[in-house]
PDB file of C-alpha atoms in Angstrom:
ATOM      1  CA  LEU A1062     -15.513  16.648   3.639  1.00 55.00           C
ATOM      2  CA  ILE A1063     -14.247  13.593   1.648  1.00 68.00           C
ATOM      3  CA  ALA A1064     -16.988  11.017   0.250  1.00 77.00           C
ATOM      4  CA  ALA A1065     -16.810   7.226   1.638  1.00 90.00           C
ATOM      5  CA  MET A1066     -15.114   4.641  -1.246  1.00 96.00           C
ATOM      6  CA  LYS A1067     -15.397   0.933  -1.723  1.00 98.00           C
ATOM      7  CA  VAL A1068     -11.925   0.052  -0.166  1.00 98.00           C
ATOM      8  CA  GLY A1069     -10.461  -3.302  -0.521  1.00 98.00           C
ATOM      9  CA  PHE A1070      -7.254  -4.140   1.962  1.00 98.00           C
ATOM     10  CA  VAL A1071      -4.440  -6.854   1.434  1.00 98.00           C
ATOM     11  CA  GLY A1072      -1.941  -7.697   3.860  1.00 98.00           C
ATOM     12  CA  LEU A1073      -3.041  -7.341   8.004  1.00 98.00           C
ATOM     13  CA  GLY A1074       0.452  -7.099   9.327  1.00 96.00           C
ATOM     14  CA  ALA A1075       1.860  -5.274  12.007  1.00 95.00           C
ATOM     15  CA  MET A1076       1.801  -1.731   9.242  1.00 96.00           C
ATOM     16  CA  GLY A1077      -1.452  -3.054   7.447  1.00 97.00           C
ATOM     17  CA  ALA A1078      -3.627  -3.527  10.747  1.00 97.00           C
ATOM     18  CA  PRO A1079      -3.650  -0.224  11.994  1.00 96.00           C
ATOM     19  CA  MET A1080      -3.884   1.173   8.120  1.00 97.00           C
ATOM     20  CA  ALA A1081      -6.678  -0.305   7.146  1.00 97.00           C
ATOM     21  CA  ALA A1082      -8.308   0.396  11.188  1.00 97.00           C
ATOM     22  CA  ASN A1083      -7.823   3.970  10.145  1.00 96.00           C
ATOM     23  CA  LEU A1084      -9.309   3.596   6.746  1.00 97.00           C
ATOM     24  CA  LEU A1085     -12.236   2.716   8.598  1.00 97.00           C
ATOM     25  CA  HIS A1086     -12.714   5.290  11.082  1.00 95.00           C
ATOM     26  CA  ALA A1087     -12.537   7.569   8.297  1.00 95.00           C
ATOM     27  CA  GLY A1088     -15.628   6.321   6.799  1.00 95.00           C
ATOM     28  CA  HIS A1089     -14.788   3.725   4.124  1.00 97.00           C
ATOM     29  CA  GLU A1090     -16.616   0.802   3.083  1.00 97.00           C
ATOM     30  CA  LEU A1091     -13.634  -1.808   3.720  1.00 98.00           C
ATOM     31  CA  SER A1092     -13.020  -4.800   2.295  1.00 98.00           C
ATOM     32  CA  VAL A1093     -10.690  -6.804   4.471  1.00 98.00           C
ATOM     33  CA  PHE A1094      -7.681 -10.156   2.966  1.00 98.00           C
ATOM     34  CA  ASP A1095      -5.045 -11.423   4.844  1.00 97.00           C
ATOM     35  CA  VAL A1096      -3.380 -15.270   4.451  1.00 95.00           C
ATOM     36  CA  ASN A1097      -3.713 -15.022   8.264  1.00 94.00           C
ATOM     37  CA  ALA A1098      -7.341 -15.363   8.808  1.00 92.00           C
ATOM     38  CA  GLU A1099      -6.888 -14.543  12.670  1.00 92.00           C
ATOM     39  CA  ALA A1100      -6.024 -11.018  11.493  1.00 93.00           C
ATOM     40  CA  MET A1101      -9.025 -10.169   9.821  1.00 96.00           C
ATOM     41  CA  LYS A1102     -10.686 -10.723  12.968  1.00 96.00           C
ATOM     42  CA  ASN A1103     -10.293  -7.468  15.225  1.00 93.00           C
ATOM     43  CA  LEU A1104     -11.493  -5.332  11.520  1.00 96.00           C
ATOM     44  CA  VAL A1105     -14.118  -7.092  10.709  1.00 97.00           C
ATOM     45  CA  ALA A1106     -15.586  -6.830  14.183  1.00 96.00           C
ATOM     46  CA  LYS A1107     -15.261  -3.341  13.810  1.00 95.00           C
ATOM     47  CA  GLY A1108     -17.244  -3.901  10.180  1.00 96.00           C
ATOM     48  CA  ALA A1109     -14.702  -4.560   7.391  1.00 98.00           C
ATOM     49  CA  ARG A1110     -15.609  -7.599   5.122  1.00 98.00           C
ATOM     50  CA  ALA A1111     -13.573 -10.672   5.010  1.00 98.00           C
ATOM     51  CA  ALA A1112     -12.560 -11.516   1.960  1.00 98.00           C
ATOM     52  CA  THR A1113     -11.955 -14.927   0.789  1.00 97.00           C
ATOM     53  CA  SER A1114      -8.981 -13.999  -1.139  1.00 98.00           C
ATOM     54  CA  PRO A1115      -7.037 -11.128  -2.784  1.00 98.00           C
ATOM     55  CA  ALA A1116      -9.188 -10.887  -6.104  1.00 98.00           C
ATOM     56  CA  ASP A1117     -12.576 -11.258  -4.044  1.00 98.00           C
ATOM     57  CA  CYS A1118     -10.938  -8.377  -1.948  1.00 98.00           C
ATOM     58  CA  ALA A1119     -10.598  -6.127  -5.621  1.00 98.00           C
ATOM     59  CA  LYS A1120     -13.676  -7.304  -6.648  1.00 97.00           C
ATOM     60  CA  GLY A1121     -16.172  -4.288  -7.072  1.00 97.00           C
ATOM     61  CA  VAL A1122     -13.418  -1.912  -4.870  1.00 98.00           C
ATOM     62  CA  GLN A1123     -12.494   1.650  -6.551  1.00 98.00           C
ATOM     63  CA  VAL A1124      -8.671   1.113  -4.867  1.00 98.00           C
ATOM     64  CA  VAL A1125      -7.180  -1.894  -3.224  1.00 98.00           C
ATOM     65  CA  VAL A1126      -4.371  -1.360  -0.641  1.00 98.00           C
ATOM     66  CA  THR A1127      -1.503  -3.809  -0.595  1.00 98.00           C
ATOM     67  CA  MET A1128       1.033  -4.030   2.588  1.00 98.00           C
ATOM     68  CA  VAL A1129       2.666  -6.974   2.360  1.00 98.00           C
ATOM     69  CA  PRO A1130       6.647  -8.177   2.900  1.00 96.00           C
ATOM     70  CA  ASP A1131       8.685  -8.296  -0.134  1.00 97.00           C
ATOM     71  CA  ASP A1132       8.621  -8.704  -3.835  1.00 97.00           C
ATOM     72  CA  VAL A1133       7.278 -11.810  -4.161  1.00 98.00           C
ATOM     73  CA  VAL A1134       4.495 -11.654  -2.023  1.00 98.00           C
ATOM     74  CA  LEU A1135       3.033  -8.461  -3.870  1.00 98.00           C
ATOM     75  CA  ARG A1136       3.903 -10.226  -7.551  1.00 98.00           C
ATOM     76  CA  GLU A1137       1.691 -13.590  -6.185  1.00 98.00           C
ATOM     77  CA  VAL A1138      -0.972 -11.251  -4.542  1.00 98.00           C
ATOM     78  CA  THR A1139      -1.136  -9.511  -7.433  1.00 98.00           C
ATOM     79  CA  CYS A1140      -0.381 -11.725 -10.214  1.00 98.00           C
ATOM     80  CA  ASN A1141      -2.367 -14.943  -9.451  1.00 97.00           C
ATOM     81  CA  GLU A1142      -4.373 -16.571 -12.304  1.00 96.00           C
ATOM     82  CA  ALA A1143      -6.801 -18.232 -10.238  1.00 97.00           C
ATOM     83  CA  ASP A1144      -6.654 -15.289  -7.282  1.00 97.00           C
ATOM     84  CA  GLY A1145      -4.767 -12.688  -7.517  1.00 98.00           C
ATOM     85  CA  LEU A1146      -6.463  -8.873  -7.941  1.00 98.00           C
ATOM     86  CA  LEU A1147      -5.627  -8.631 -11.672  1.00 98.00           C
ATOM     87  CA  VAL A1148      -8.537 -11.208 -11.809  1.00 97.00           C
ATOM     88  CA  GLU A1149     -11.197  -8.541 -10.194  1.00 97.00           C
ATOM     89  CA  LEU A1150      -9.525  -5.172  -9.990  1.00 98.00           C
ATOM     90  CA  LYS A1151     -10.763  -2.774 -12.401  1.00 97.00           C
ATOM     91  CA  GLY A1152      -9.591   0.344 -10.004  1.00 98.00           C
ATOM     92  CA  VAL A1153      -6.273   1.436  -8.714  1.00 98.00           C
ATOM     93  CA  HIS A1154      -4.241  -0.775  -6.955  1.00 98.00           C
ATOM     94  CA  LEU A1155      -1.843   1.456  -4.106  1.00 98.00           C
ATOM     95  CA  SER A1156       0.678  -0.400  -2.947  1.00 98.00           C
ATOM     96  CA  CYS A1157       2.315   0.804   0.086  1.00 97.00           C
ATOM     97  CA  SER A1158       5.265  -1.986   0.389  1.00 96.00           C
ATOM     98  CA  THR A1159       9.175  -1.170  -0.032  1.00 96.00           C
ATOM     99  CA  VAL A1160      10.230  -3.656  -3.156  1.00 97.00           C
ATOM    100  CA  HIS A1161      12.340  -3.274  -5.906  1.00 97.00           C
ATOM    101  CA  PRO A1162      11.272  -0.063  -8.747  1.00 97.00           C
ATOM    102  CA  ASP A1163      10.995  -2.393 -11.570  1.00 98.00           C
ATOM    103  CA  THR A1164       8.858  -4.423  -9.644  1.00 98.00           C
ATOM    104  CA  SER A1165       6.599  -1.106  -9.540  1.00 98.00           C
ATOM    105  CA  ARG A1166       6.997  -0.753 -13.108  1.00 98.00           C
ATOM    106  CA  GLU A1167       6.004  -4.227 -14.555  1.00 98.00           C
ATOM    107  CA  LEU A1168       2.970  -4.434 -12.220  1.00 98.00           C
ATOM    108  CA  ALA A1169       1.784  -1.165 -13.786  1.00 98.00           C
ATOM    109  CA  LYS A1170       2.041  -2.179 -16.794  1.00 98.00           C
ATOM    110  CA  LEU A1171       0.110  -5.469 -16.289  1.00 98.00           C
ATOM    111  CA  HIS A1172      -2.512  -3.566 -14.832  1.00 98.00           C
ATOM    112  CA  ALA A1173      -2.618  -1.181 -17.190  1.00 98.00           C
ATOM    113  CA  ALA A1174      -3.084  -4.396 -19.486  1.00 97.00           C
ATOM    114  CA  GLN A1175      -6.374  -5.239 -16.994  1.00 95.00           C
ATOM    115  CA  GLY A1176      -7.754  -2.032 -17.406  1.00 96.00           C
ATOM    116  CA  SER A1177      -6.926  -1.294 -13.699  1.00 98.00           C
ATOM    117  CA  GLN A1178      -3.994   1.288 -12.672  1.00 98.00           C
ATOM    118  CA  TYR A1179      -1.121   1.000 -10.522  1.00 98.00           C
ATOM    119  CA  VAL A1180       0.356   3.998  -7.858  1.00 98.00           C
ATOM    120  CA  GLY A1181       3.773   2.472  -5.604  1.00 98.00           C
ATOM    121  CA  ALA A1182       3.137   4.310  -2.739  1.00 97.00           C
ATOM    122  CA  PRO A1183       5.491   3.088   0.225  1.00 97.00           C
ATOM    123  CA  ILE A1184       5.692   4.705   3.223  1.00 95.00           C
ATOM    124  CA  PHE A1185       8.220   5.712   6.107  1.00 93.00           C
ATOM    125  CA  ALA A1186       6.651   5.274   8.954  1.00 90.00           C
ATOM    126  CA  ARG A1187       7.204   2.891  12.377  1.00 88.00           C
ATOM    127  CA  ALA A1188       3.860   0.962  13.258  1.00 88.00           C
ATOM    128  CA  ASP A1189       2.699   3.034  15.863  1.00 89.00           C
ATOM    129  CA  GLY A1190       3.382   6.016  13.676  1.00 90.00           C
ATOM    130  CA  VAL A1191       0.765   4.564  11.377  1.00 91.00           C
ATOM    131  CA  GLY A1192      -1.678   4.515  13.539  1.00 91.00           C
ATOM    132  CA  ARG A1193      -1.522   7.760  14.139  1.00 92.00           C
ATOM    133  CA  ARG A1194      -2.041   8.876  10.834  1.00 92.00           C
ATOM    134  CA  LEU A1195       2.193   9.887  11.092  1.00 90.00           C
ATOM    135  CA  ALA A1196       3.175   7.930   8.167  1.00 91.00           C
ATOM    136  CA  SER A1197       4.541   9.824   5.067  1.00 94.00           C
ATOM    137  CA  PHE A1198       3.893   8.435   1.710  1.00 97.00           C
ATOM    138  CA  VAL A1199       6.383   8.440  -1.454  1.00 97.00           C
ATOM    139  CA  VAL A1200       3.960   7.484  -4.695  1.00 97.00           C
ATOM    140  CA  GLY A1201       4.731   7.372  -7.898  1.00 98.00           C
ATOM    141  CA  GLY A1202       2.182   7.048 -10.794  1.00 98.00           C
ATOM    142  CA  ASP A1203      -0.809   7.917 -13.127  1.00 97.00           C
ATOM    143  CA  ASP A1204      -2.077  11.323 -12.551  1.00 97.00           C
ATOM    144  CA  ASP A1205      -5.234  10.335 -12.447  1.00 97.00           C
ATOM    145  CA  ALA A1206      -4.659   7.059 -11.045  1.00 98.00           C
ATOM    146  CA  ILE A1207      -2.802   9.340  -8.119  1.00 97.00           C
ATOM    147  CA  ALA A1208      -5.543  11.513  -8.008  1.00 97.00           C
ATOM    148  CA  ALA A1209      -8.359   8.477  -7.585  1.00 97.00           C
ATOM    149  CA  ALA A1210      -6.405   7.299  -4.661  1.00 97.00           C
ATOM    150  CA  MET A1211      -6.183  10.329  -2.438  1.00 95.00           C
ATOM    151  CA  PRO A1212      -9.123   9.882  -0.665  1.00 95.00           C
ATOM    152  CA  VAL A1213      -7.516   6.802   0.524  1.00 97.00           C
ATOM    153  CA  LEU A1214      -3.625   8.310   1.169  1.00 96.00           C
ATOM    154  CA  LEU A1215      -5.156  11.318   2.926  1.00 94.00           C
ATOM    155  CA  ALA A1216      -7.142   8.765   5.456  1.00 95.00           C
ATOM    156  CA  LEU A1217      -3.901   7.384   6.022  1.00 95.00           C
ATOM    157  CA  SER A1218      -1.879  10.880   6.340  1.00 92.00           C
ATOM    158  CA  SER A1219      -2.260  13.478   7.711  1.00 79.00           C
ATOM    159  CA  GLU A1220      -1.440  15.131   3.930  1.00 77.00           C
ATOM    160  CA  ARG A1221       1.824  13.937   4.402  1.00 89.00           C
ATOM    161  CA  VAL A1222       1.774  12.362   0.577  1.00 95.00           C
ATOM    162  CA  HIS A1223       4.787  13.661  -1.644  1.00 95.00           C
ATOM    163  CA  ASN A1224       4.047  12.604  -5.671  1.00 97.00           C
ATOM    164  CA  PHE A1225       7.072  11.992  -7.408  1.00 96.00           C
ATOM    165  CA  GLY A1226       5.843  12.232 -10.506  1.00 96.00           C
ATOM    166  CA  ARG A1227       4.407   9.668 -13.468  1.00 96.00           C
ATOM    167  CA  ASP A1228       6.840   6.872 -13.239  1.00 98.00           C
ATOM    168  CA  PRO A1229       5.086   3.734 -10.761  1.00 97.00           C
ATOM    169  CA  GLY A1230       9.244   3.376  -9.505  1.00 97.00           C
ATOM    170  CA  ALA A1231       9.606   6.578  -8.274  1.00 96.00           C
ATOM    171  CA  GLY A1232       8.069   7.025  -4.792  1.00 95.00           C
ATOM    172  CA  ASN A1233      10.591   2.846  -4.369  1.00 94.00           C
ATOM    173  CA  VAL A1234      13.632   4.229  -5.275  1.00 94.00           C
ATOM    174  CA  VAL A1235      12.990   7.716  -2.846  1.00 93.00           C
ATOM    175  CA  LYS A1236      12.396   5.014   0.276  1.00 91.00           C
ATOM    176  CA  LEU A1237      15.304   2.772  -0.795  1.00 91.00           C
ATOM    177  CA  CYS A1238      17.510   6.166  -1.120  1.00 88.00           C
ATOM    178  CA  GLY A1239      16.058   6.815   2.234  1.00 82.00           C
ATOM    179  CA  ASN A1240      16.202   3.462   3.770  1.00 73.00           C
ATOM    180  CA  LEU A1241      20.081   3.860   3.334  1.00 82.00           C
ATOM    181  CA  MET A1242      20.146   6.987   4.601  1.00 85.00           C
ATOM    182  CA  ILE A1243      18.722   5.985   7.794  1.00 82.00           C
ATOM    183  CA  GLY A1244      20.668   2.973   7.583  1.00 87.00           C
ATOM    184  CA  SER A1245      23.930   4.806   7.394  1.00 87.00           C
ATOM    185  CA  ALA A1246      22.873   7.188  10.014  1.00 87.00           C
ATOM    186  CA  ILE A1247      22.354   5.074  12.322  1.00 88.00           C
ATOM    187  CA  GLU A1248      25.663   2.933  11.448  1.00 87.00           C
ATOM    188  CA  SER A1249      27.365   6.016  12.012  1.00 88.00           C
ATOM    189  CA  CYS A1250      26.786   6.498  15.555  1.00 90.00           C
ATOM    190  CA  ALA A1251      27.154   3.200  16.623  1.00 89.00           C
ATOM    191  CA  GLU A1252      30.930   3.733  14.665  1.00 86.00           C
ATOM    192  CA  ALA A1253      31.323   7.429  16.565  1.00 89.00           C
ATOM    193  CA  LEU A1254      30.215   5.482  19.884  1.00 87.00           C
ATOM    194  CA  SER A1255      32.177   3.141  19.976  1.00 86.00           C
ATOM    195  CA  LEU A1256      35.157   5.015  20.234  1.00 82.00           C
TER     196      LEU A1256
END
């Protein structure tokens, strides 16, 4: 039995919303934030707390998960001097977005300077699979940070967590290479069908 944790979740789109719902289902105490206030309503109805900003979402939590569209948004929710995660976070930032490996490495250094930790943990899954805990996580970061985030990872996936070492960008490398292989396979099939 995994003890309940205080968790924040930023980014409640097609992937983030079912991930956050899985955390509630697992019994974690959850704060949520999205720029679209409507996206928070369903989770609040299930017991989550609606945060007013990424900083508010990170306040007092052990792990904050981000599932945002790209590098620019990830940097903004993390580094905004007024209300970014770094303003309040003392725990672990578990970044599940598909971003450039150097973005993860840069953010890991910024977190370390502020007394928090960063784990790059992009996922292989479609939105329907995320809700059924079928996502595969490819993670990189300090061992103690990954260990601290593991109860959250296991609430999001049925033991499909693959550790690629201490480089916080390692999981992003694997994810981007995987996307390239998937794209290449689709293109190859399309070429074959056109013959």
